[in-house]
mmCIF file of C-alpha atoms in Angstrom:
data_model
loop_
_atom_site.group_PDB
_atom_site.id
_atom_site.type_symbol
_atom_site.label_atom_id
_atom_site.label_comp_id
_atom_site.label_asym_id
_atom_site.label_seq_id
_atom_site.Cartn_x
_atom_site.Cartn_y
_atom_site.Cartn_z
ATOM 1 C CA MET A 1137 16.559 18.507 1.172
ATOM 2 C CA LYS A 1138 13.315 16.989 2.187
ATOM 3 C CA TYR A 1139 12.866 13.948 4.593
ATOM 4 C CA THR A 1140 10.171 12.222 6.208
ATOM 5 C CA LEU A 1141 10.846 11.372 9.956
ATOM 6 C CA LEU A 1142 8.635 8.466 11.378
ATOM 7 C CA ILE A 1143 9.025 7.616 14.990
ATOM 8 C CA ASP A 1144 6.697 5.327 17.200
ATOM 9 C CA CYS A 1145 7.481 4.344 20.734
ATOM 10 C CA ASP A 1146 5.704 3.703 24.279
ATOM 11 C CA ASP A 1147 3.990 7.315 25.225
ATOM 12 C CA LYS A 1148 5.459 9.322 27.927
ATOM 13 C CA LYS A 1149 5.739 13.091 28.562
ATOM 14 C CA GLY A 1150 7.824 15.374 26.581
ATOM 15 C CA LEU A 1151 8.555 13.188 23.467
ATOM 16 C CA VAL A 1152 7.372 16.004 21.012
ATOM 17 C CA TYR A 1153 10.055 18.428 23.049
ATOM 18 C CA LYS A 1154 12.844 15.906 22.872
ATOM 19 C CA ILE A 1155 12.073 14.767 19.287
ATOM 20 C CA SER A 1156 11.773 18.705 18.404
ATOM 21 C CA LYS A 1157 14.947 20.130 20.585
ATOM 22 C CA VAL A 1158 17.200 17.161 18.460
ATOM 23 C CA LEU A 1159 15.722 18.757 14.947
ATOM 24 C CA TYR A 1160 16.345 22.219 16.443
ATOM 25 C CA GLU A 1161 19.792 21.613 17.376
ATOM 26 C CA ASN A 1162 20.565 19.984 14.031
ATOM 27 C CA ASP A 1163 19.398 23.042 11.926
ATOM 28 C CA PHE A 1164 16.386 21.427 10.518
ATOM 29 C CA ASN A 1165 12.915 22.825 9.622
ATOM 30 C CA ILE A 1166 10.219 21.208 10.510
ATOM 31 C CA GLU A 1167 7.600 21.776 7.551
ATOM 32 C CA THR A 1168 4.512 19.472 8.727
ATOM 33 C CA GLN A 1169 4.407 17.575 11.798
ATOM 34 C CA GLN A 1170 1.259 15.274 13.256
ATOM 35 C CA GLU A 1171 1.391 13.238 16.384
ATOM 36 C CA PHE A 1172 -1.092 10.517 17.795
ATOM 37 C CA VAL A 1173 -1.055 8.640 20.894
ATOM 38 C CA ASP A 1174 -2.835 5.069 21.180
ATOM 39 C CA LYS A 1175 -4.007 5.244 25.229
ATOM 40 C CA GLU A 1176 -5.264 1.921 25.436
ATOM 41 C CA ASN A 1177 -2.010 0.820 24.418
ATOM 42 C CA ASN A 1178 0.582 3.654 25.655
ATOM 43 C CA LYS A 1179 1.796 4.120 22.448
ATOM 44 C CA PHE A 1180 2.934 7.400 20.639
ATOM 45 C CA PHE A 1181 3.162 8.299 16.879
ATOM 46 C CA PHE A 1182 4.623 10.823 15.145
ATOM 47 C CA ARG A 1183 5.371 11.631 11.429
ATOM 48 C CA ALA A 1184 7.323 15.052 10.516
ATOM 49 C CA VAL A 1185 8.511 16.268 7.015
ATOM 50 C CA ILE A 1186 11.952 17.940 7.717
ATOM 51 C CA ALA A 1187 14.293 20.139 5.531
ATOM 52 C CA GLY A 1188 18.336 20.435 6.082
ATOM 53 C CA GLU A 1189 21.096 18.061 5.417
ATOM 54 C CA VAL A 1190 20.352 14.747 6.903
ATOM 55 C CA ASP A 1191 23.110 12.285 8.101
ATOM 56 C CA LYS A 1192 20.227 9.510 8.537
ATOM 57 C CA GLU A 1193 22.353 7.424 11.029
ATOM 58 C CA LYS A 1194 23.816 10.494 13.168
ATOM 59 C CA LEU A 1195 20.593 11.695 13.345
ATOM 60 C CA LYS A 1196 18.465 8.626 14.339
ATOM 61 C CA GLU A 1197 21.279 7.747 17.074
ATOM 62 C CA GLN A 1198 20.609 11.402 18.445
ATOM 63 C CA ILE A 1199 16.993 11.013 18.519
ATOM 64 C CA LEU A 1200 17.450 7.146 20.289
ATOM 65 C CA LYS A 1201 19.326 9.307 22.620
ATOM 66 C CA GLU A 1202 16.726 11.292 23.715
ATOM 67 C CA VAL A 1203 14.063 9.041 23.236
ATOM 68 C CA PRO A 1204 15.696 5.024 24.038
ATOM 69 C CA CYS A 1205 13.619 1.744 22.113
ATOM 70 C CA ALA A 1206 11.800 4.430 19.889
ATOM 71 C CA ASN A 1207 11.522 2.647 16.421
ATOM 72 C CA VAL A 1208 12.880 5.312 13.944
ATOM 73 C CA ARG A 1209 12.613 5.811 10.385
ATOM 74 C CA ILE A 1210 13.881 8.638 7.906
ATOM 75 C CA PHE A 1211 13.084 8.338 4.429
ATOM 76 C CA LYS A 1212 14.216 10.988 1.777
ATOM 77 C CA LYS A 1213 11.699 12.825 -0.310
ATOM 78 C CA ARG A 1214 12.229 10.919 -3.759
ATOM 79 C CA LYS A 1215 9.956 9.415 -6.647
ATOM 80 C CA LYS A 1216 8.992 5.676 -5.265
ATOM 81 C CA ARG A 1217 9.415 2.497 -7.376
ATOM 82 C CA LEU A 1218 6.208 0.223 -7.861
ATOM 83 C CA PHE A 1219 6.019 -2.937 -9.271
ATOM 84 C CA LEU A 1220 2.417 -3.980 -10.374
ATOM 85 C CA MET A 1221 1.247 -7.542 -10.624
ATOM 86 C CA ALA A 1222 -2.234 -8.552 -12.438
ATOM 87 C CA THR A 1223 -4.063 -11.330 -13.614
ATOM 88 C CA LYS A 1224 -6.939 -10.168 -16.383
ATOM 89 C CA GLU A 1225 -8.963 -7.618 -14.846
ATOM 90 C CA ALA A 1226 -7.839 -4.048 -16.303
ATOM 91 C CA HIS A 1227 -9.648 -1.364 -14.333
ATOM 92 C CA ALA A 1228 -7.255 -1.303 -11.255
ATOM 93 C CA LEU A 1229 -4.137 -1.748 -13.535
ATOM 94 C CA GLY A 1230 -5.262 0.874 -16.016
ATOM 95 C CA ASP A 1231 -6.087 3.468 -13.238
ATOM 96 C CA ILE A 1232 -2.704 3.117 -11.516
ATOM 97 C CA LEU A 1233 -1.125 3.449 -15.102
ATOM 98 C CA ILE A 1234 -3.183 6.580 -16.242
ATOM 99 C CA LYS A 1235 -2.565 8.168 -13.085
ATOM 100 C CA GLN A 1236 1.256 7.915 -13.172
ATOM 101 C CA TYR A 1237 1.509 9.111 -16.785
ATOM 102 C CA SER A 1238 -0.538 12.463 -16.120
ATOM 103 C CA GLY A 1239 1.586 13.323 -13.320
ATOM 104 C CA ASP A 1240 -1.362 12.395 -10.701
ATOM 105 C CA LEU A 1241 0.215 9.156 -9.188
ATOM 106 C CA ASP A 1242 4.145 10.767 -8.488
ATOM 107 C CA VAL A 1243 5.640 6.866 -8.841
ATOM 108 C CA GLU A 1244 8.049 5.237 -11.108
ATOM 109 C CA ILE A 1245 6.222 2.069 -12.597
ATOM 110 C CA ILE A 1246 9.310 -0.491 -13.026
ATOM 111 C CA GLY A 1247 7.215 -3.382 -14.716
ATOM 112 C CA VAL A 1248 3.739 -5.528 -14.612
ATOM 113 C CA ILE A 1249 4.141 -9.122 -13.952
ATOM 114 C CA ALA A 1250 0.809 -11.384 -15.261
ATOM 115 C CA ASN A 1251 -0.174 -14.904 -15.114
ATOM 116 C CA ARG A 1252 -2.469 -14.099 -18.295
ATOM 117 C CA GLU A 1253 -1.282 -11.957 -21.381
ATOM 118 C CA ASN A 1254 -4.221 -10.396 -21.856
ATOM 119 C CA LEU A 1255 -3.261 -6.863 -20.600
ATOM 120 C CA ARG A 1256 0.123 -6.934 -22.321
ATOM 121 C CA ASP A 1257 -1.035 -4.167 -25.174
ATOM 122 C CA LEU A 1258 -2.931 -2.037 -22.289
ATOM 123 C CA VAL A 1259 0.929 -1.895 -20.472
ATOM 124 C CA GLU A 1260 3.492 -1.659 -23.615
ATOM 125 C CA LYS A 1261 1.218 1.551 -24.557
ATOM 126 C CA PHE A 1262 2.772 3.121 -21.451
ATOM 127 C CA ASP A 1263 6.275 1.730 -22.460
ATOM 128 C CA ILE A 1264 5.994 0.043 -19.517
ATOM 129 C CA PRO A 1265 8.045 -3.811 -19.330
ATOM 130 C CA PHE A 1266 5.535 -6.263 -19.134
ATOM 131 C CA TYR A 1267 6.294 -9.948 -18.179
ATOM 132 C CA TYR A 1268 4.048 -13.134 -18.659
ATOM 133 C CA ILE A 1269 4.642 -15.513 -16.440
ATOM 134 C CA PRO A 1270 1.895 -18.167 -16.736
ATOM 135 C CA ALA A 1271 1.118 -20.728 -13.637
ATOM 136 C CA GLU A 1272 -0.467 -23.424 -15.677
ATOM 137 C CA GLY A 1273 1.535 -26.752 -14.800
ATOM 138 C CA LYS A 1274 3.124 -25.508 -11.950
ATOM 139 C CA SER A 1275 3.119 -25.473 -8.057
ATOM 140 C CA ARG A 1276 2.470 -22.206 -6.527
ATOM 141 C CA VAL A 1277 6.040 -21.684 -5.309
ATOM 142 C CA GLU A 1278 7.660 -22.629 -8.627
ATOM 143 C CA HIS A 1279 5.050 -19.704 -10.161
ATOM 144 C CA GLU A 1280 6.125 -17.257 -7.674
ATOM 145 C CA ASN A 1281 9.988 -18.384 -7.967
ATOM 146 C CA GLU A 1282 10.125 -17.382 -11.419
ATOM 147 C CA MET A 1283 8.413 -14.013 -10.706
ATOM 148 C CA LEU A 1284 10.461 -13.298 -7.702
ATOM 149 C CA GLU A 1285 13.756 -13.937 -10.228
ATOM 150 C CA ILE A 1286 12.296 -10.438 -12.066
ATOM 151 C CA ILE A 1287 10.824 -8.851 -9.120
ATOM 152 C CA LYS A 1288 13.695 -8.829 -6.667
ATOM 153 C CA PRO A 1289 16.496 -7.657 -8.293
ATOM 154 C CA THR A 1290 14.348 -4.464 -9.162
ATOM 155 C CA ASN A 1291 14.077 -3.789 -5.401
ATOM 156 C CA PRO A 1292 10.549 -2.156 -5.460
ATOM 157 C CA ASP A 1293 9.191 0.192 -2.591
ATOM 158 C CA PHE A 1294 5.992 -1.238 -2.953
ATOM 159 C CA ILE A 1295 4.540 -4.286 -5.204
ATOM 160 C CA ILE A 1296 1.041 -3.509 -5.847
ATOM 161 C CA LEU A 1297 -1.707 -6.381 -6.508
ATOM 162 C CA ALA A 1298 -4.009 -4.635 -9.293
ATOM 163 C CA LYS A 1299 -6.443 -7.434 -9.244
ATOM 164 C CA PHE A 1300 -4.099 -10.329 -8.962
ATOM 165 C CA MET A 1301 -6.017 -13.219 -8.295
ATOM 166 C CA ARG A 1302 -3.600 -15.917 -6.699
ATOM 167 C CA ILE A 1303 -3.210 -16.275 -3.237
ATOM 168 C CA LEU A 1304 0.536 -15.796 -2.439
ATOM 169 C CA THR A 1305 2.372 -18.154 -0.281
ATOM 170 C CA PRO A 1306 4.528 -17.213 3.064
ATOM 171 C CA ASN A 1307 7.635 -17.622 0.983
ATOM 172 C CA PHE A 1308 6.287 -14.788 -1.243
ATOM 173 C CA VAL A 1309 4.822 -12.452 1.214
ATOM 174 C CA GLU A 1310 8.196 -12.727 3.668
ATOM 175 C CA GLU A 1311 10.267 -11.400 0.974
ATOM 176 C CA PHE A 1312 8.667 -8.004 1.219
ATOM 177 C CA PRO A 1313 6.857 -7.324 4.736
ATOM 178 C CA ASN A 1314 4.350 -4.603 4.680
ATOM 179 C CA LYS A 1315 5.346 -3.536 0.873
ATOM 180 C CA ILE A 1316 2.626 -5.533 -0.794
ATOM 181 C CA ILE A 1317 -0.755 -4.032 -1.398
ATOM 182 C CA ASN A 1318 -4.079 -5.608 -2.187
ATOM 183 C CA ILE A 1319 -7.284 -4.545 -3.055
ATOM 184 C CA HIS A 1320 -10.535 -6.198 -2.995
ATOM 185 C CA HIS A 1321 -14.353 -6.184 -2.870
ATOM 186 C CA SER A 1322 -15.451 -5.344 0.644
ATOM 187 C CA PHE A 1323 -17.649 -8.458 0.884
ATOM 188 C CA LEU A 1324 -15.221 -10.549 2.236
ATOM 189 C CA PRO A 1325 -16.043 -12.621 4.023
ATOM 190 C CA ALA A 1326 -19.225 -12.227 3.695
ATOM 191 C CA PHE A 1327 -19.722 -13.005 -0.067
ATOM 192 C CA ILE A 1328 -16.808 -15.564 -0.670
ATOM 193 C CA GLY A 1329 -15.939 -17.253 -4.092
ATOM 194 C CA ALA A 1330 -16.882 -16.436 -7.612
ATOM 195 C CA ASN A 1331 -19.114 -13.481 -8.825
ATOM 196 C CA PRO A 1332 -19.146 -11.537 -5.096
ATOM 197 C CA TYR A 1333 -21.517 -9.022 -6.981
ATOM 198 C CA LYS A 1334 -23.972 -11.601 -7.838
ATOM 199 C CA GLN A 1335 -24.424 -12.991 -4.550
ATOM 200 C CA ALA A 1336 -24.243 -9.521 -3.074
ATOM 201 C CA TYR A 1337 -27.237 -8.435 -5.664
ATOM 202 C CA ASP A 1338 -29.290 -11.787 -4.568
ATOM 203 C CA ARG A 1339 -29.027 -10.780 -0.863
ATOM 204 C CA GLY A 1340 -30.197 -6.722 -1.734
ATOM 205 C CA VAL A 1341 -27.285 -5.346 -0.282
ATOM 206 C CA LYS A 1342 -27.343 -1.106 -0.054
ATOM 207 C CA ILE A 1343 -23.936 -0.626 0.025
ATOM 208 C CA ILE A 1344 -20.934 -1.927 -1.785
ATOM 209 C CA GLY A 1345 -17.385 -1.012 -1.325
ATOM 210 C CA ALA A 1346 -13.756 -1.871 -1.363
ATOM 211 C CA THR A 1347 -10.626 -2.432 1.250
ATOM 212 C CA ALA A 1348 -7.192 -1.745 0.409
ATOM 213 C CA HIS A 1349 -4.573 -3.559 2.761
ATOM 214 C CA PHE A 1350 -0.980 -4.677 3.171
ATOM 215 C CA VAL A 1351 -0.776 -8.274 2.612
ATOM 216 C CA ASN A 1352 0.206 -10.927 5.190
ATOM 217 C CA ASN A 1353 0.079 -14.818 5.598
ATOM 218 C CA ASN A 1354 -3.793 -14.703 6.400
ATOM 219 C CA LEU A 1355 -6.238 -14.300 3.487
ATOM 220 C CA ASP A 1356 -7.638 -10.670 3.331
ATOM 221 C CA ASP A 1357 -6.415 -10.168 6.694
ATOM 222 C CA GLY A 1358 -3.631 -7.628 6.680
ATOM 223 C CA PRO A 1359 -3.456 -4.340 8.343
ATOM 224 C CA ILE A 1360 -5.971 -2.096 6.576
ATOM 225 C CA ILE A 1361 -5.148 1.234 4.902
ATOM 226 C CA GLU A 1362 -7.847 2.589 3.061
ATOM 227 C CA GLN A 1363 -11.773 2.029 2.660
ATOM 228 C CA ASP A 1364 -14.883 3.351 1.362
ATOM 229 C CA VAL A 1365 -18.450 2.764 0.008
ATOM 230 C CA ILE A 1366 -21.274 3.900 -1.791
ATOM 231 C CA ARG A 1367 -25.003 3.234 -1.857
ATOM 232 C CA VAL A 1368 -26.839 1.146 -4.467
ATOM 233 C CA ASP A 1369 -30.185 0.297 -4.657
ATOM 234 C CA HIS A 1370 -32.570 -2.432 -5.666
ATOM 235 C CA GLU A 1371 -33.185 -0.413 -9.241
ATOM 236 C CA MET A 1372 -29.449 -1.612 -10.111
ATOM 237 C CA SER A 1373 -28.643 -5.187 -11.990
ATOM 238 C CA TRP A 1374 -25.485 -7.284 -10.530
ATOM 239 C CA GLU A 1375 -23.346 -6.037 -13.523
ATOM 240 C CA GLU A 1376 -23.947 -1.983 -12.697
ATOM 241 C CA MET A 1377 -23.266 -3.247 -9.200
ATOM 242 C CA ARG A 1378 -20.054 -4.705 -10.362
ATOM 243 C CA LEU A 1379 -19.038 -1.347 -12.387
ATOM 244 C CA GLN A 1380 -20.045 0.600 -9.394
ATOM 245 C CA GLY A 1381 -17.752 -1.547 -7.191
ATOM 246 C CA ARG A 1382 -14.836 -1.376 -9.831
ATOM 247 C CA ASP A 1383 -14.834 2.141 -9.866
ATOM 248 C CA ILE A 1384 -14.596 2.424 -5.869
ATOM 249 C CA GLU A 1385 -11.645 -0.024 -5.951
ATOM 250 C CA LYS A 1386 -10.008 2.251 -8.380
ATOM 251 C CA ILE A 1387 -10.373 4.852 -5.754
ATOM 252 C CA VAL A 1388 -9.693 3.192 -2.662
ATOM 253 C CA LEU A 1389 -6.407 1.574 -4.206
ATOM 254 C CA SER A 1390 -5.333 4.859 -5.598
ATOM 255 C CA ARG A 1391 -5.609 6.861 -2.121
ATOM 256 C CA ALA A 1392 -3.825 3.768 -0.321
ATOM 257 C CA ILE A 1393 -0.732 3.901 -2.958
ATOM 258 C CA LYS A 1394 -0.630 7.732 -2.138
ATOM 259 C CA LEU A 1395 -0.592 7.013 1.602
ATOM 260 C CA ALA A 1396 2.529 4.533 1.144
ATOM 261 C CA ILE A 1397 4.224 6.563 -1.093
ATOM 262 C CA GLU A 1398 4.166 9.815 1.114
ATOM 263 C CA ASP A 1399 5.491 7.569 4.128
ATOM 264 C CA ARG A 1400 2.095 8.073 6.234
ATOM 265 C CA ILE A 1401 1.602 4.487 7.263
ATOM 266 C CA PHE A 1402 2.541 2.977 10.455
ATOM 267 C CA VAL A 1403 1.367 -0.650 10.718
ATOM 268 C CA TYR A 1404 1.089 -1.722 14.527
ATOM 269 C CA ALA A 1405 -0.957 -4.846 15.726
ATOM 270 C CA ASN A 1406 -2.029 -5.910 12.697
ATOM 271 C CA LYS A 1407 -3.764 -2.443 11.845
ATOM 272 C CA THR A 1408 -2.371 0.853 10.383
ATOM 273 C CA ILE A 1409 -1.815 4.327 12.038
ATOM 274 C CA ILE A 1410 -2.070 7.010 9.353
ATOM 275 C CA LEU A 1411 -0.546 10.511 9.747
#
């Protein structure tokens, strides 16, 4: 059986030796291993894929004896469960559905929830439950409570905002700390509001991109997981820029999901360390 072991703590000499010693004494084989030290903050980060029979609580206890005050997480290698949230744009949602269907994204999609109904046919083509929860005439809290009644019992590993175009309240975010992943164009905060691609076109931008991040209680200010950019020029219309932007959004979101489901992400000081 394979497991992913994540450890972060204050840095000091001998940490790799101490961790490896515990794994060796418990007859684990280390298949891959990465470390990183944030020298400015004296923080140590460690990720290993290990093979063997694991009593997770016992292993955690033994590591903490060697490395007191460490944050130790152990994840069994398994297919992660995703719940997707959307509004009306199909590109990000459709890309995830196709990659899951083809096996390029090794996840279980347990449902899609949306505040518009136009994506129902797309989702149901993949035999995935679609839940339409309209927001009209409801407060944000009322709308979110209806969604939580559906999402919480499924116990998802991650919630993916596939262009879900409503701001989530702290009440919703706190239910899933560091489990909600959002994708947006990298123009924020320079191009805020309606039609950012038209705004970017009007300013003559030369680079457009996208950012995937965890959601926190500050709008579009959560820890960044993945980013990428592409070059554009004056010959492109804003509609052509939007198409290019949608392509990069799909790529960046897919990469971020892959990093999350492979347990490669440490969240630290409102940023991420990826190992």
